[in-house]
Coordinates of C-alpha atoms in Angstrom, one line a residue:
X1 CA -5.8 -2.0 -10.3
X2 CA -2.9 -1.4 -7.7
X3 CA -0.7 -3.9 -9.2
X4 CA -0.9 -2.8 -12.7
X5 CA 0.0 0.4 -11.8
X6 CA 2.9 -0.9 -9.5
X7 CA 3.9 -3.5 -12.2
X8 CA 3.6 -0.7 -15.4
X9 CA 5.9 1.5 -12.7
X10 CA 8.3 -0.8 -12.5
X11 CA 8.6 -2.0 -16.2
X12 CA 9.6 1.6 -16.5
X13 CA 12.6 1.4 -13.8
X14 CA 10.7 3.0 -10.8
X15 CA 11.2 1.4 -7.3
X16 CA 8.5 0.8 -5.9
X17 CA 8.3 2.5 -2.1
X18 CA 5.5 2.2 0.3
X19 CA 4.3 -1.0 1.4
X20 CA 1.7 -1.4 3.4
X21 CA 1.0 -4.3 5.8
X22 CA -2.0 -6.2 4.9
X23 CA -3.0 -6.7 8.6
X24 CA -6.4 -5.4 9.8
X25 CA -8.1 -6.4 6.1
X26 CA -10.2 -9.1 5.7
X27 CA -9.8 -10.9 2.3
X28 CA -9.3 -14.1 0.3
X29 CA -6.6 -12.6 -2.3
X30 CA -5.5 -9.9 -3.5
X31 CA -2.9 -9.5 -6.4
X32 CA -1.5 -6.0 -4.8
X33 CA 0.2 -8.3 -1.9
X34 CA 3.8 -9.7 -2.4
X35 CA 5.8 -10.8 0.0
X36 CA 3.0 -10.2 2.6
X37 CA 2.4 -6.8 2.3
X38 CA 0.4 -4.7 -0.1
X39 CA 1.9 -2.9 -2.9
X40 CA 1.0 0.2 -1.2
X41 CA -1.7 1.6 0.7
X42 CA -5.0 0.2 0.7
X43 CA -7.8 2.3 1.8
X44 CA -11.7 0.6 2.4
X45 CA -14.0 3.4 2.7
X46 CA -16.8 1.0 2.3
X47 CA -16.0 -1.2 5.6
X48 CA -13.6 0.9 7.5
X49 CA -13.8 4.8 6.4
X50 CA -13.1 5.2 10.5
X51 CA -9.6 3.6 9.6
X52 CA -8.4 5.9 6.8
X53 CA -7.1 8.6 8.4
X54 CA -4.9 7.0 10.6
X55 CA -4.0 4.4 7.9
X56 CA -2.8 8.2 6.0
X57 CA -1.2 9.3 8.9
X58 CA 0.6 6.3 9.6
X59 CA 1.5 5.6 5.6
X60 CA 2.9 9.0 5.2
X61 CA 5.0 8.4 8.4
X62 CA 6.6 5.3 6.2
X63 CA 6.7 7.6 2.7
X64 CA 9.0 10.2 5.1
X65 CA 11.7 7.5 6.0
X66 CA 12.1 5.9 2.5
X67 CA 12.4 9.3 0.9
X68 CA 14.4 10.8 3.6
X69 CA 16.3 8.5 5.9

């Protein structure tokens, strides 16, 4: 669903901010990743609910310096 939302923002101008690394995820494809990172943050409460709050933390870190560099 991440890249329909991401690809519906952009048909209406938006730039899209908040990429998100895909390392530390284990999959075989996803359509949210282009040019190697996710569209934006992926959270896996299923497999890695120990990981989200830092993976917030860390996310909202990267939000703070593309909105205010």
């Amino acid at each position: 669903a991440m890249i329909f939302l991401a690809d519906q923002a952009r048909a209406c101008g938006a730039t899209l901010v908040g990429a998100w690394p895909t390392d530390g995820y284990t999959f075989h494809r996803s359509w949210a990743v282009e040019a190697g990172q996710f569209v934006g943050l992926v959270l896996d409460e299923h497999n890695q609910a120990e990981l989200t709050e830092p993976r917030l933390q860390r996310w909202a870190a990267i939000l703070q310096k593309e909105f205010c560099p």
